[in-house]
Amino acid sequence: MSKFLYAALAASTVLVPAAASAQALAAPVVAIVDVQRAQTQCNACKTALTQLEGQLASMKSLQASLEAPLRTEMTALQAAGAALNGKAPDAALQARATAFEKKQADAQRQLAARDQAFQRNRAYVLQQINAKLEPAVSSVFTRRGASVMLDAGSVIKSAPGLDVTNDVIAALNSSLTTISTTAPAQAAPTRR
């Protein structure tokens, strides 16, 4: 029986500290923010997104203006090639084909450069928004006394009273008044 008593005493000394250290957690105060809506609905965000849409429309217009004459020239070259009935093209047709290929390559380079600039501008806009979004979320988190803040994109269902997106947008509106839609120039690569 003494073995049983020693085992019980040993177990009680192990279990008592564990039970004493377990404390009830405070009920969490959950807040939900729609990050995507905040990134697109703040005043400066709307203005910047409109300007980016203008840049995209300009790029699409450039693409159309470059493609139309190339398409016409390609059709003419194909017709001239078909008219040869298998004969070798003359020097003039070869020169036209070479010029067409150069124009096509130039157009592709121009569009690629414009697209790259647009993507840099878009990333720069998001960088500026996100730099102010985190402090806006933190201030709402603190002001509302939240212990957990979730993105609405990862929440399946919640009560409407938990949504603090409008508060985050208001905080963004006060801290983010303008957004540049032109990214700083990239540094030239260093040559070795």
PDB file of C-alpha atoms in Angstrom:
ATOM      1  CA  MET A   1       0.000   0.000   0.000  1.00  0.00           C
ATOM      2  CA  SER A   2       2.897   2.333   0.603  1.00  0.00           C
ATOM      3  CA  LYS A   3       3.872   2.052  -3.080  1.00  0.00           C
ATOM      4  CA  PHE A   4       0.402   3.245  -3.983  1.00  0.00           C
ATOM      5  CA  LEU A   5       0.653   6.178  -1.525  1.00  0.00           C
ATOM      6  CA  TYR A   6       4.037   7.248  -2.908  1.00  0.00           C
ATOM      7  CA  ALA A   7       2.732   7.048  -6.474  1.00  0.00           C
ATOM      8  CA  ALA A   8      -0.303   9.153  -5.539  1.00  0.00           C
ATOM      9  CA  LEU A   9       1.872  11.772  -3.838  1.00  0.00           C
ATOM     10  CA  ALA A  10       4.233  11.906  -6.796  1.00  0.00           C
ATOM     11  CA  ALA A  11       1.351  12.330  -9.219  1.00  0.00           C
ATOM     12  CA  SER A  12      -0.228  15.073  -7.122  1.00  0.00           C
ATOM     13  CA  THR A  13       2.971  17.109  -7.091  1.00  0.00           C
ATOM     14  CA  VAL A  14       3.162  16.919 -10.866  1.00  0.00           C
ATOM     15  CA  LEU A  15      -0.509  17.693 -11.500  1.00  0.00           C
ATOM     16  CA  VAL A  16      -0.974  20.497  -8.976  1.00  0.00           C
ATOM     17  CA  PRO A  17       1.485  22.948 -10.578  1.00  0.00           C
ATOM     18  CA  ALA A  18       0.017  22.241 -13.986  1.00  0.00           C
ATOM     19  CA  ALA A  19      -3.496  22.877 -12.754  1.00  0.00           C
ATOM     20  CA  ALA A  20      -2.452  26.015 -10.915  1.00  0.00           C
ATOM     21  CA  SER A  21      -0.769  27.503 -13.966  1.00  0.00           C
ATOM     22  CA  ALA A  22      -3.771  26.911 -16.246  1.00  0.00           C
ATOM     23  CA  GLN A  23      -5.782  30.114 -16.210  1.00  0.00           C
ATOM     24  CA  ALA A  24      -8.899  30.921 -18.110  1.00  0.00           C
ATOM     25  CA  LEU A  25      -8.267  32.990 -21.210  1.00  0.00           C
ATOM     26  CA  ALA A  26     -10.141  36.204 -21.709  1.00  0.00           C
ATOM     27  CA  ALA A  27     -12.882  36.061 -24.289  1.00  0.00           C
ATOM     28  CA  PRO A  28     -11.423  37.193 -27.614  1.00  0.00           C
ATOM     29  CA  VAL A  29     -12.601  40.409 -29.185  1.00  0.00           C
ATOM     30  CA  VAL A  30     -12.678  39.652 -32.888  1.00  0.00           C
ATOM     31  CA  ALA A  31     -12.688  42.281 -35.611  1.00  0.00           C
ATOM     32  CA  ILE A  32     -12.895  41.692 -39.336  1.00  0.00           C
ATOM     33  CA  VAL A  33     -11.483  43.934 -42.059  1.00  0.00           C
ATOM     34  CA  ASP A  34     -11.962  43.552 -45.794  1.00  0.00           C
ATOM     35  CA  VAL A  35      -8.386  44.346 -46.798  1.00  0.00           C
ATOM     36  CA  GLN A  36      -9.111  44.319 -50.525  1.00  0.00           C
ATOM     37  CA  ARG A  37     -11.984  46.768 -50.108  1.00  0.00           C
ATOM     38  CA  ALA A  38      -9.811  49.027 -47.947  1.00  0.00           C
ATOM     39  CA  GLN A  39      -7.056  48.948 -50.593  1.00  0.00           C
ATOM     40  CA  THR A  40      -9.479  50.051 -53.309  1.00  0.00           C
ATOM     41  CA  GLN A  41     -12.001  52.276 -51.534  1.00  0.00           C
ATOM     42  CA  CYS A  42      -9.920  54.870 -49.705  1.00  0.00           C
ATOM     43  CA  ASN A  43     -10.043  58.250 -51.451  1.00  0.00           C
ATOM     44  CA  ALA A  44      -6.423  58.279 -52.614  1.00  0.00           C
ATOM     45  CA  CYS A  45      -6.747  54.615 -53.596  1.00  0.00           C
ATOM     46  CA  LYS A  46      -9.696  55.345 -55.894  1.00  0.00           C
ATOM     47  CA  THR A  47      -7.807  58.201 -57.547  1.00  0.00           C
ATOM     48  CA  ALA A  48      -4.677  56.096 -58.046  1.00  0.00           C
ATOM     49  CA  LEU A  49      -6.655  53.162 -59.440  1.00  0.00           C
ATOM     50  CA  THR A  50      -8.402  55.480 -61.907  1.00  0.00           C
ATOM     51  CA  GLN A  51      -5.012  56.784 -63.041  1.00  0.00           C
ATOM     52  CA  LEU A  52      -3.716  53.219 -63.432  1.00  0.00           C
ATOM     53  CA  GLU A  53      -6.783  52.367 -65.527  1.00  0.00           C
ATOM     54  CA  GLY A  54      -5.875  55.347 -67.738  1.00  0.00           C
ATOM     55  CA  GLN A  55      -2.333  54.028 -68.121  1.00  0.00           C
ATOM     56  CA  LEU A  56      -3.688  50.606 -69.067  1.00  0.00           C
ATOM     57  CA  ALA A  57      -6.099  52.117 -71.600  1.00  0.00           C
ATOM     58  CA  SER A  58      -3.237  54.127 -73.105  1.00  0.00           C
ATOM     59  CA  MET A  59      -1.150  50.969 -73.401  1.00  0.00           C
ATOM     60  CA  LYS A  60      -4.010  49.117 -75.118  1.00  0.00           C
ATOM     61  CA  SER A  61      -4.465  52.044 -77.505  1.00  0.00           C
ATOM     62  CA  LEU A  62      -0.751  51.962 -78.355  1.00  0.00           C
ATOM     63  CA  GLN A  63      -0.978  48.220 -78.935  1.00  0.00           C
ATOM     64  CA  ALA A  64      -3.893  48.682 -81.351  1.00  0.00           C
ATOM     65  CA  SER A  65      -2.093  51.493 -83.216  1.00  0.00           C
ATOM     66  CA  LEU A  66       1.030  49.356 -83.599  1.00  0.00           C
ATOM     67  CA  GLU A  67      -0.769  46.154 -84.578  1.00  0.00           C
ATOM     68  CA  ALA A  68      -3.047  47.597 -87.294  1.00  0.00           C
ATOM     69  CA  PRO A  69      -0.324  48.554 -89.811  1.00  0.00           C
ATOM     70  CA  LEU A  70       1.629  45.389 -88.987  1.00  0.00           C
ATOM     71  CA  ARG A  71      -1.426  43.259 -89.691  1.00  0.00           C
ATOM     72  CA  THR A  72      -1.964  45.062 -93.016  1.00  0.00           C
ATOM     73  CA  GLU A  73       1.679  44.603 -94.008  1.00  0.00           C
ATOM     74  CA  MET A  74       1.640  40.941 -92.991  1.00  0.00           C
ATOM     75  CA  THR A  75      -1.443  40.322 -95.145  1.00  0.00           C
ATOM     76  CA  ALA A  76       0.249  42.038 -98.113  1.00  0.00           C
ATOM     77  CA  LEU A  77       3.427  39.997 -97.617  1.00  0.00           C
ATOM     78  CA  GLN A  78       1.459  36.759 -97.417  1.00  0.00           C
ATOM     79  CA  ALA A  79      -0.393  37.640-100.624  1.00  0.00           C
ATOM     80  CA  ALA A  80       2.901  38.490-102.367  1.00  0.00           C
ATOM     81  CA  GLY A  81       4.408  35.223-101.175  1.00  0.00           C
ATOM     82  CA  ALA A  82       1.402  33.243-102.393  1.00  0.00           C
ATOM     83  CA  ALA A  83       1.617  34.979-105.798  1.00  0.00           C
ATOM     84  CA  LEU A  84       5.116  33.626-106.266  1.00  0.00           C
ATOM     85  CA  ASN A  85       3.703  30.115-106.779  1.00  0.00           C
ATOM     86  CA  GLY A  86       6.735  28.491-105.177  1.00  0.00           C
ATOM     87  CA  LYS A  87       9.353  30.726-106.832  1.00  0.00           C
ATOM     88  CA  ALA A  88      12.030  32.382-104.728  1.00  0.00           C
ATOM     89  CA  PRO A  89      11.177  35.917-103.597  1.00  0.00           C
ATOM     90  CA  ASP A  90      13.030  38.757-105.276  1.00  0.00           C
ATOM     91  CA  ALA A  91      15.288  41.179-103.389  1.00  0.00           C
ATOM     92  CA  ALA A  92      12.500  43.769-103.000  1.00  0.00           C
ATOM     93  CA  LEU A  93      10.130  41.268-101.346  1.00  0.00           C
ATOM     94  CA  GLN A  94      12.916  39.981 -99.123  1.00  0.00           C
ATOM     95  CA  ALA A  95      13.677  43.573 -98.075  1.00  0.00           C
ATOM     96  CA  ARG A  96       9.977  44.157 -97.303  1.00  0.00           C
ATOM     97  CA  ALA A  97       9.889  40.972 -95.199  1.00  0.00           C
ATOM     98  CA  THR A  98      13.021  41.991 -93.314  1.00  0.00           C
ATOM     99  CA  ALA A  99      11.621  45.485 -92.686  1.00  0.00           C
ATOM    100  CA  PHE A 100       8.360  43.945 -91.473  1.00  0.00           C
ATOM    101  CA  GLU A 101      10.207  41.686 -89.018  1.00  0.00           C
ATOM    102  CA  LYS A 102      12.151  44.687 -87.693  1.00  0.00           C
ATOM    103  CA  LYS A 103       8.952  46.730 -87.247  1.00  0.00           C
ATOM    104  CA  GLN A 104       7.277  43.798 -85.533  1.00  0.00           C
ATOM    105  CA  ALA A 105      10.228  43.323 -83.143  1.00  0.00           C
ATOM    106  CA  ASP A 106      10.329  47.073 -82.419  1.00  0.00           C
ATOM    107  CA  ALA A 107       6.595  47.073 -81.644  1.00  0.00           C
ATOM    108  CA  GLN A 108       6.990  44.092 -79.321  1.00  0.00           C
ATOM    109  CA  ARG A 109       9.870  45.781 -77.486  1.00  0.00           C
ATOM    110  CA  GLN A 110       7.891  49.010 -77.147  1.00  0.00           C
ATOM    111  CA  LEU A 111       4.845  47.194 -75.780  1.00  0.00           C
ATOM    112  CA  ALA A 112       6.971  45.090 -73.436  1.00  0.00           C
ATOM    113  CA  ALA A 113       8.648  48.228 -72.067  1.00  0.00           C
ATOM    114  CA  ARG A 114       5.274  49.918 -71.596  1.00  0.00           C
ATOM    115  CA  ASP A 115       3.855  46.836 -69.869  1.00  0.00           C
ATOM    116  CA  GLN A 116       6.893  46.613 -67.593  1.00  0.00           C
ATOM    117  CA  ALA A 117       6.496  50.275 -66.629  1.00  0.00           C
ATOM    118  CA  PHE A 118       2.794  49.726 -65.947  1.00  0.00           C
ATOM    119  CA  GLN A 119       3.521  46.706 -63.743  1.00  0.00           C
ATOM    120  CA  ARG A 120       6.143  48.711 -61.793  1.00  0.00           C
ATOM    121  CA  ASN A 121       3.641  51.570 -61.364  1.00  0.00           C
ATOM    122  CA  ARG A 122       0.956  49.168 -60.179  1.00  0.00           C
ATOM    123  CA  ALA A 123       3.332  47.551 -57.671  1.00  0.00           C
ATOM    124  CA  TYR A 124       4.438  50.997 -56.459  1.00  0.00           C
ATOM    125  CA  VAL A 125       0.824  52.033 -55.852  1.00  0.00           C
ATOM    126  CA  LEU A 126       0.200  48.855 -53.833  1.00  0.00           C
ATOM    127  CA  GLN A 127       3.426  49.408 -51.900  1.00  0.00           C
ATOM    128  CA  GLN A 128       2.299  52.898 -50.877  1.00  0.00           C
ATOM    129  CA  ILE A 129      -1.161  51.673 -49.880  1.00  0.00           C
ATOM    130  CA  ASN A 130       0.169  48.723 -47.890  1.00  0.00           C
ATOM    131  CA  ALA A 131       2.693  50.950 -46.088  1.00  0.00           C
ATOM    132  CA  LYS A 132      -0.229  52.947 -44.645  1.00  0.00           C
ATOM    133  CA  LEU A 133      -2.671  50.039 -44.356  1.00  0.00           C
ATOM    134  CA  GLU A 134      -0.829  48.224 -41.576  1.00  0.00           C
ATOM    135  CA  PRO A 135      -0.722  51.280 -39.254  1.00  0.00           C
ATOM    136  CA  ALA A 136      -4.395  51.994 -40.054  1.00  0.00           C
ATOM    137  CA  VAL A 137      -5.337  48.416 -39.168  1.00  0.00           C
ATOM    138  CA  SER A 138      -3.243  48.598 -35.978  1.00  0.00           C
ATOM    139  CA  SER A 139      -4.878  51.834 -34.853  1.00  0.00           C
ATOM    140  CA  VAL A 140      -8.380  50.414 -35.401  1.00  0.00           C
ATOM    141  CA  PHE A 141      -7.307  47.193 -33.675  1.00  0.00           C
ATOM    142  CA  THR A 142      -6.199  49.149 -30.607  1.00  0.00           C
ATOM    143  CA  ARG A 143      -9.069  51.653 -30.601  1.00  0.00           C
ATOM    144  CA  ARG A 144     -11.672  48.884 -30.857  1.00  0.00           C
ATOM    145  CA  GLY A 145      -9.934  46.779 -28.189  1.00  0.00           C
ATOM    146  CA  ALA A 146      -9.627  43.806 -30.488  1.00  0.00           C
ATOM    147  CA  SER A 147      -7.551  40.802 -29.588  1.00  0.00           C
ATOM    148  CA  VAL A 148      -7.889  39.176 -33.019  1.00  0.00           C
ATOM    149  CA  MET A 149      -8.276  40.800 -36.439  1.00  0.00           C
ATOM    150  CA  LEU A 150      -9.086  38.692 -39.471  1.00  0.00           C
ATOM    151  CA  ASP A 151      -9.187  39.466 -43.179  1.00  0.00           C
ATOM    152  CA  ALA A 152     -12.732  39.135 -44.510  1.00  0.00           C
ATOM    153  CA  GLY A 153     -11.349  37.070 -47.384  1.00  0.00           C
ATOM    154  CA  SER A 154     -10.553  34.226 -44.987  1.00  0.00           C
ATOM    155  CA  VAL A 155     -13.776  34.365 -42.952  1.00  0.00           C
ATOM    156  CA  ILE A 156     -16.651  32.126 -43.922  1.00  0.00           C
ATOM    157  CA  LYS A 157     -19.349  33.879 -41.914  1.00  0.00           C
ATOM    158  CA  SER A 158     -19.478  36.615 -39.302  1.00  0.00           C
ATOM    159  CA  ALA A 159     -21.863  39.030 -37.651  1.00  0.00           C
ATOM    160  CA  PRO A 160     -22.002  42.447 -39.363  1.00  0.00           C
ATOM    161  CA  GLY A 161     -21.019  44.203 -36.135  1.00  0.00           C
ATOM    162  CA  LEU A 162     -17.539  42.680 -36.287  1.00  0.00           C
ATOM    163  CA  ASP A 163     -16.669  44.400 -39.593  1.00  0.00           C
ATOM    164  CA  VAL A 164     -14.349  47.371 -39.010  1.00  0.00           C
ATOM    165  CA  THR A 165     -13.504  47.974 -42.676  1.00  0.00           C
ATOM    166  CA  ASN A 166     -15.100  51.435 -42.711  1.00  0.00           C
ATOM    167  CA  ASP A 167     -12.948  52.420 -39.722  1.00  0.00           C
ATOM    168  CA  VAL A 168      -9.814  51.210 -41.527  1.00  0.00           C
ATOM    169  CA  ILE A 169     -10.816  53.143 -44.669  1.00  0.00           C
ATOM    170  CA  ALA A 170     -11.357  56.278 -42.567  1.00  0.00           C
ATOM    171  CA  ALA A 171      -7.908  55.818 -40.989  1.00  0.00           C
ATOM    172  CA  LEU A 172      -6.396  55.354 -44.458  1.00  0.00           C
ATOM    173  CA  ASN A 173      -8.152  58.496 -45.710  1.00  0.00           C
ATOM    174  CA  SER A 174      -6.537  60.526 -42.938  1.00  0.00           C
ATOM    175  CA  SER A 175      -3.032  59.081 -43.337  1.00  0.00           C
ATOM    176  CA  LEU A 176      -2.888  58.497 -47.108  1.00  0.00           C
ATOM    177  CA  THR A 177      -3.894  61.631 -48.956  1.00  0.00           C
ATOM    178  CA  THR A 178      -2.000  61.117 -52.221  1.00  0.00           C
ATOM    179  CA  ILE A 179      -0.504  58.193 -54.075  1.00  0.00           C
ATOM    180  CA  SER A 180       2.065  58.525 -56.833  1.00  0.00           C
ATOM    181  CA  THR A 181       1.202  56.377 -59.837  1.00  0.00           C
ATOM    182  CA  THR A 182       4.645  56.666 -61.389  1.00  0.00           C
ATOM    183  CA  ALA A 183       7.246  54.369 -59.904  1.00  0.00           C
ATOM    184  CA  PRO A 184      10.723  55.786 -59.360  1.00  0.00           C
ATOM    185  CA  ALA A 185      13.161  54.989 -62.142  1.00  0.00           C
ATOM    186  CA  GLN A 186      14.951  51.711 -61.735  1.00  0.00           C
ATOM    187  CA  ALA A 187      18.625  51.874 -60.991  1.00  0.00           C
ATOM    188  CA  ALA A 188      20.781  50.983 -63.942  1.00  0.00           C
ATOM    189  CA  PRO A 189      22.408  47.581 -63.580  1.00  0.00           C
ATOM    190  CA  THR A 190      26.042  47.719 -62.584  1.00  0.00           C
ATOM    191  CA  ARG A 191      28.537  46.362 -65.092  1.00  0.00           C
ATOM    192  CA  ARG A 192      31.398  44.211 -64.032  1.00  0.00           C
TER     193      ARG A 192
END
